[in-house]
Coordinates of C-alpha atoms and ligand atoms in Angstrom, one line a residue:
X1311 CA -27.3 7.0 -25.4
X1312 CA -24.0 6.2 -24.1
X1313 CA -22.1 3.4 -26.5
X1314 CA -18.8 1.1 -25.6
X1315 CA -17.0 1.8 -28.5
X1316 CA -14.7 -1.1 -27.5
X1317 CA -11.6 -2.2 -25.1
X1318 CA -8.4 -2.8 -24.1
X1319 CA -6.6 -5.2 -22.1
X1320 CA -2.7 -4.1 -21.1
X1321 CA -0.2 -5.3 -18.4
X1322 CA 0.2 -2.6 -15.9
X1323 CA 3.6 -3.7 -14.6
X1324 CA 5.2 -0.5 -12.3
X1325 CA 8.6 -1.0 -14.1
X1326 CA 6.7 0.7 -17.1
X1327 CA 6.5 3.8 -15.5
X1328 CA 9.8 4.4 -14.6
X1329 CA 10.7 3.3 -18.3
X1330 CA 8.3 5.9 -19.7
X1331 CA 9.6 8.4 -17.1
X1332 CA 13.5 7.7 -17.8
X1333 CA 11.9 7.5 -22.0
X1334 CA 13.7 4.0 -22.6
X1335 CA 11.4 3.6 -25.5
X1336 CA 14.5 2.5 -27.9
X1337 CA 16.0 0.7 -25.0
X1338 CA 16.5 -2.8 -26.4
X1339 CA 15.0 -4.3 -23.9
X1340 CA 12.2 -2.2 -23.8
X1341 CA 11.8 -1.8 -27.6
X1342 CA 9.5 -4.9 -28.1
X1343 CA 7.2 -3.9 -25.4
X1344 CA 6.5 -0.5 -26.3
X1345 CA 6.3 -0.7 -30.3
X1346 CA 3.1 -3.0 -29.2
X1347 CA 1.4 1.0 -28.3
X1348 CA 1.1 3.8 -31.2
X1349 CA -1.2 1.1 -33.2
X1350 CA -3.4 1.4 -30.0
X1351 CA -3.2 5.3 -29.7
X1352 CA -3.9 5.0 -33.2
X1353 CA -7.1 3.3 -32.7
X1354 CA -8.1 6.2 -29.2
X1355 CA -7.6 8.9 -32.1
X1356 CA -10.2 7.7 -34.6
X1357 CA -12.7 6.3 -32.1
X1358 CA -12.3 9.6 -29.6
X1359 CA -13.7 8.6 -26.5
X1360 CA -15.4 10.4 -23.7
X1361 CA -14.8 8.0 -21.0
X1362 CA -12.6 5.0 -20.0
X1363 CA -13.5 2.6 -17.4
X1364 CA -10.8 1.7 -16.0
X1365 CA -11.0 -2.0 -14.8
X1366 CA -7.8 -2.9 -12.7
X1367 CA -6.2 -4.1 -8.7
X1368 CA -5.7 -2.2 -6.5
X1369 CA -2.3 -3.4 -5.2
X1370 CA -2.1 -1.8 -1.6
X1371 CA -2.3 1.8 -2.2
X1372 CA -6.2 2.4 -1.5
X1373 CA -7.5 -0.7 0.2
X1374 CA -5.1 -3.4 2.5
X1375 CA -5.7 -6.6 3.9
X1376 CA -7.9 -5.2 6.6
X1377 CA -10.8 -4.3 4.4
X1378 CA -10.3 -5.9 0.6
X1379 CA -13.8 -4.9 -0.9
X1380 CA -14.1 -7.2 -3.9
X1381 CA -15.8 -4.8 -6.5
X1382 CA -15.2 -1.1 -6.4
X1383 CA -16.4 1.7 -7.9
X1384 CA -15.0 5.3 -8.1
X1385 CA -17.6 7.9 -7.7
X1386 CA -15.3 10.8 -7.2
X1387 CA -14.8 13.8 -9.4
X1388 CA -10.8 13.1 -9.4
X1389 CA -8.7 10.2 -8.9
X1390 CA -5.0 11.0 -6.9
X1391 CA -2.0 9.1 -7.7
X1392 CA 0.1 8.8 -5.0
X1393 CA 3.5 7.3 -3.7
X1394 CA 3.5 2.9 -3.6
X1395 CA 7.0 2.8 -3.0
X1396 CA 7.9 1.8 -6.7
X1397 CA 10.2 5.1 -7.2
X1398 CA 7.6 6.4 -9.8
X1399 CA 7.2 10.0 -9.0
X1400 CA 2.9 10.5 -8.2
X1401 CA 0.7 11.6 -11.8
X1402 CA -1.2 14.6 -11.6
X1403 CA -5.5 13.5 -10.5
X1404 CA -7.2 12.0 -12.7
X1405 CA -10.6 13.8 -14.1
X1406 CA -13.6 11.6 -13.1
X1407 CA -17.4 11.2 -14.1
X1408 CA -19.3 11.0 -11.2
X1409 CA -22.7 11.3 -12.9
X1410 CA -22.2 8.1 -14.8
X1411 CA -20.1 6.8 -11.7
X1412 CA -23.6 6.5 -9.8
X1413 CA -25.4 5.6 -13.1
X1414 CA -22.6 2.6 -13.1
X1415 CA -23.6 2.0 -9.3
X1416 CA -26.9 1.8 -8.8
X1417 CA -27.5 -0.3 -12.2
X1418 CA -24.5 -2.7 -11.3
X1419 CA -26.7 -3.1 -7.8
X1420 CA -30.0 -3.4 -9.1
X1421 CA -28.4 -6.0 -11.3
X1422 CA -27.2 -7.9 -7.9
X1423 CA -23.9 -7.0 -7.6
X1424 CA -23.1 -5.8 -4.5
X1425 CA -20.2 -2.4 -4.6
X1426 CA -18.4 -0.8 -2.4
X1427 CA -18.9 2.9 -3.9
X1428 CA -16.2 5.2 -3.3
X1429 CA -16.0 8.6 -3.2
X1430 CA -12.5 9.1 -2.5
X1431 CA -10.6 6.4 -3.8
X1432 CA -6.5 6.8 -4.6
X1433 CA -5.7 4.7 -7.8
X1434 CA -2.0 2.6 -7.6
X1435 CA 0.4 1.4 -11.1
X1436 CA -2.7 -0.8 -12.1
X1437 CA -4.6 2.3 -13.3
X1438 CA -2.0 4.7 -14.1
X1439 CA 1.0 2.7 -15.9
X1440 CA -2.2 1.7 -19.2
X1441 CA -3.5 5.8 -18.6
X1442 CA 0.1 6.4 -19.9
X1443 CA 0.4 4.2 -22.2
X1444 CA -3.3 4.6 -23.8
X1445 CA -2.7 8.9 -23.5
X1446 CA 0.8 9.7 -23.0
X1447 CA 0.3 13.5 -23.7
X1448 CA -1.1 14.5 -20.6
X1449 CA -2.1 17.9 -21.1
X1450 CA -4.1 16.8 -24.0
X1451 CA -5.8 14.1 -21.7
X1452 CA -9.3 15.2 -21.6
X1453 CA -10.8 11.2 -21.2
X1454 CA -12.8 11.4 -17.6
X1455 CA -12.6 8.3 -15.6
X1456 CA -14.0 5.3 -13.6
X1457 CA -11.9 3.0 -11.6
X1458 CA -13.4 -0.2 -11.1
X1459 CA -11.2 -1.9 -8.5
X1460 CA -11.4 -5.8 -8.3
X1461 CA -9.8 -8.0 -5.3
X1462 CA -7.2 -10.3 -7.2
X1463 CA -4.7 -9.8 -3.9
X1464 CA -6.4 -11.6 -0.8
X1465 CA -8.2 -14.9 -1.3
X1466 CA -11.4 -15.6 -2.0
X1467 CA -11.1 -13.8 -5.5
X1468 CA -14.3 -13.7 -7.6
X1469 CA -14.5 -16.3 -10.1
X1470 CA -13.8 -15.6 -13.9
X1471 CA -17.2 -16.7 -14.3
X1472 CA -18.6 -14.1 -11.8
X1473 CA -15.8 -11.7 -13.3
X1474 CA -17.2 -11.8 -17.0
X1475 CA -21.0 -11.5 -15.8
X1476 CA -19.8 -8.3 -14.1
X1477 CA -18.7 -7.3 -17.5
X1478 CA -21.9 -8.3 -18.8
X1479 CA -23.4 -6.1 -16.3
X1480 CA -21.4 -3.2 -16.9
X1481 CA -22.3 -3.2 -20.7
X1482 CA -26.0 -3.2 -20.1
X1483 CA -25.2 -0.3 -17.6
X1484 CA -23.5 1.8 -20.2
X1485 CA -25.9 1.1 -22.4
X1486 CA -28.9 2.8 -20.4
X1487 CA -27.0 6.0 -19.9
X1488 CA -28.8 8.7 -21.3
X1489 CA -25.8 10.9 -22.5
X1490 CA -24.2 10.5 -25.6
X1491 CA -20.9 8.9 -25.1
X1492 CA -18.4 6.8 -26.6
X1493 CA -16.8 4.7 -23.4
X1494 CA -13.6 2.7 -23.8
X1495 CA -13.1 -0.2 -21.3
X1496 CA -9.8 -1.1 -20.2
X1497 CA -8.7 -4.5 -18.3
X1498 CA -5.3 -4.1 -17.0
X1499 CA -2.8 -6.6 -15.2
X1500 CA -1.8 -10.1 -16.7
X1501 CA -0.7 -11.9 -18.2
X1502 CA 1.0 -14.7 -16.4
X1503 CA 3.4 -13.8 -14.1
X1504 CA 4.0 -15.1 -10.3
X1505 CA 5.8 -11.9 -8.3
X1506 CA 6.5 -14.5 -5.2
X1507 CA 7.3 -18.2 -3.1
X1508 CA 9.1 -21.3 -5.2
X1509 CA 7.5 -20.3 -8.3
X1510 CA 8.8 -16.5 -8.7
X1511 CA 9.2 -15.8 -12.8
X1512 CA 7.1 -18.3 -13.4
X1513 CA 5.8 -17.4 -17.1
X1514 CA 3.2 -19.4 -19.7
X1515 CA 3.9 -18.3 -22.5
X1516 CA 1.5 -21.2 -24.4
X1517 CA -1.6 -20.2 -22.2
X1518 CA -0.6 -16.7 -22.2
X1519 CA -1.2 -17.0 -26.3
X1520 CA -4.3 -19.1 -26.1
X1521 CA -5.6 -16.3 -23.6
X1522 CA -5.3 -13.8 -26.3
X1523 CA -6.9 -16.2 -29.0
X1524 CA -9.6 -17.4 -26.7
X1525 CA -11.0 -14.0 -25.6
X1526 CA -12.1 -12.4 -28.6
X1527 CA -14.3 -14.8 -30.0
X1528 CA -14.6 -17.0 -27.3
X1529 CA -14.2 -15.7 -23.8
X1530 CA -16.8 -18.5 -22.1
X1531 CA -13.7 -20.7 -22.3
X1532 CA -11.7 -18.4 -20.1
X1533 CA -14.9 -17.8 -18.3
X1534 CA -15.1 -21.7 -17.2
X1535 CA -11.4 -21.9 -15.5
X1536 CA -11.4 -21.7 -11.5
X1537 CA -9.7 -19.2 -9.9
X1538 CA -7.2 -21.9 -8.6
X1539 CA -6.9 -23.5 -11.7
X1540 CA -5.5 -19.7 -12.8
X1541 CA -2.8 -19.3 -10.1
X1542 CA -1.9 -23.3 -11.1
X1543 CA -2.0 -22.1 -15.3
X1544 CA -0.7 -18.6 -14.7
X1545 CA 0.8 -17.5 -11.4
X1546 CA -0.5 -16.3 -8.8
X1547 CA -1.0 -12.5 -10.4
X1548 CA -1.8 -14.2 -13.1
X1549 CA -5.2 -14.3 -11.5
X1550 CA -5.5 -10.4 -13.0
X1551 CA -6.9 -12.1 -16.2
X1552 CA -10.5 -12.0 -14.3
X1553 CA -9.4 -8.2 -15.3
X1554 CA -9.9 -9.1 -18.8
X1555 CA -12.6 -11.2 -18.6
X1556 CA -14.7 -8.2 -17.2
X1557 CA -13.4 -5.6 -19.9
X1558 CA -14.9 -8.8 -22.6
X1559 CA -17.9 -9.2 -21.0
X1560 CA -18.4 -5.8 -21.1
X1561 CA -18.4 -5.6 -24.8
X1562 CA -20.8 -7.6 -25.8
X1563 CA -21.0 -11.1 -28.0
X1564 CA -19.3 -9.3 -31.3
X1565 CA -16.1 -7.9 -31.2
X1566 CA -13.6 -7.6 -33.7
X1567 CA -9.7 -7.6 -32.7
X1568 CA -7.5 -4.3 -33.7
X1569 CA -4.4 -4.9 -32.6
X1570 CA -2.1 -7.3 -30.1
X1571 CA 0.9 -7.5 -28.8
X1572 CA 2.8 -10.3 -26.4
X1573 CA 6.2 -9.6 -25.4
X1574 CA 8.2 -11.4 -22.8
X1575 CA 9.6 -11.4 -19.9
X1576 CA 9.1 -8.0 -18.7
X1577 CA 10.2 -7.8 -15.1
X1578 CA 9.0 -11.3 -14.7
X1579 CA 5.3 -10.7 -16.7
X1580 CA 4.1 -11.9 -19.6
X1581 CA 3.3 -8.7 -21.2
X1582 CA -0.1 -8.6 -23.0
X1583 CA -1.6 -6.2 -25.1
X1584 CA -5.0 -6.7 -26.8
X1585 CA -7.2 -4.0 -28.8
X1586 CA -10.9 -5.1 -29.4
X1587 CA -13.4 -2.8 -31.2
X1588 CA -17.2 -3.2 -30.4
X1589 CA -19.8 -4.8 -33.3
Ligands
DHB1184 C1 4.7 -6.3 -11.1 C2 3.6 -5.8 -10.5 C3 2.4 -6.0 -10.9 O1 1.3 -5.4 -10.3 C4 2.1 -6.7 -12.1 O2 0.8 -6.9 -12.5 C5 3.2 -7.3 -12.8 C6 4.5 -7.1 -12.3 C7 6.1 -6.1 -10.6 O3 6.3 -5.7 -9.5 O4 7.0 -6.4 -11.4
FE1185 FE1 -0.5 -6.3 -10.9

């Protein structure tokens, strides 16, 4: 049977990329950010797995304002990268596992939540900037894939409550998949950060921290917040922690943390980085 071996949660700010492209890794500014990573990698090489969900926003790049689906799944045997405008040159595709895409579908809908399954989908800076940081090497990269888009751009966003049953959801889902293999779910975005209007750079750092406490042994408290009382606590794309709460849900009521990392400002975000291994 397939097994979440655990997650991680990572901001997936696009000024990362261009820092990995121009390898700014001793950059002083960039140096406390990125030493928060090889302990991660660390953890991807002993637990080796198959498959990472990847739970993110799209930010433009696949769906716009017209039609904002507010769970997505990929069900494509590649992902393409392509150009937002950030001056990061486009990643090669991204391998996918459409098997287990459509296992992931029709359980999540039989368990009343309602996807837009895709079959092409194009996957922005939210998916690719954790890909590589999580696998750098990219010829070794042989993880497959799922991107599992959630609205946190155009209001009504789901709640966190809502956000951490889909989690919930996706756990039992994994769990009923007949193949043998270890799964890796990822929750990028966050922490605070507010990219727009009067309260651009707005940063909290104290709730930021509590965030990080607060979700390994007790995500319900997240959970409970309103989406409004997010965008009030953390910015308005600080709303991306629903991201987070999905990847917790998904791991079940006993985790134990690995690894973390908090580093600010990085262009404007309060950079988090969490590790959590499955009981
Ligand atoms: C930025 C963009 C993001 O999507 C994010 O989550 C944080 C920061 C940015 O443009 O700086
Ligand atoms: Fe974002």
């Amino acid at each position: 049977m397939a097994k979440i071996v655990g997650g991680v949660t990572t901001s997936h700010i696009p000024a990362i990329g261009n820092a990995i492209a121009k390898e700014l890794f001793e950059d002083p500014y960039w140096k406390p950010f990125f030493d928060g990573y090889p302990a991660v990698r660390a953890w991807l090489d002993k637990v080796k797995p198959d498959v990472a969900i990847v739970v993110y926003n799209d930010h433009g790049l696949n769906f716009f304002l017209d039609k904002m689906p507010t769970f997505s799944v990929g069900a494509a045997f590649e992902y393409e990268n392509r150009d937002e405008g950030w001056g990061l040159q486009p990643l090669p595709p991204y391998p996918g596992d459409p098997e287990l895409s459509w296992h992931l579908i029709e359980s999540l809908v039989a368990d009343e939540f309602d996807i837009c399954s895709c079959q092409e989908m194009a996957v922005d800076h939210g998916f690719t900037v954790p890909m590589s940081l999580l696998w750098p090497d990219r010829a070794a990269r042989t993880v497959k894939t799922i991107p599992v888009a959630v609205n946190t751009v155009q209001h009504p966003l789901p709640t966190p409550a809502r956000c951490f049953k889909l989690g919930q959801a996706i756990g039992r889902a994994v769990e009923s998949y007949g193949k043998d293999l270890k799964v890796v779910v990822l929750g990028t975005g966050g922490l605070s950060h507010q990219l727009d209007g009067e309260r651009a750079g707005f940063i909290n750092k104290a709730f930021d921290l509590m965030c990080l406490e607060k979700i390994v042994d007790e995500p319900e408290t997240l959970a409970r917040y309103s989406i409004h009382d997010l965008v009030r606590l953390a910015g308005a794309q600080g709303a991306e922690l629903i991201l987070w709460l999905i990847m917790r849900g998904a791991l079940g009521d006993k985790v134990s943390k690995v690894h973390s990392n908090y580093h600010i400002p990085i262009s404007n975000t309060g950079a988090g980085l969490l590790v959590l291994e499955s009981a």
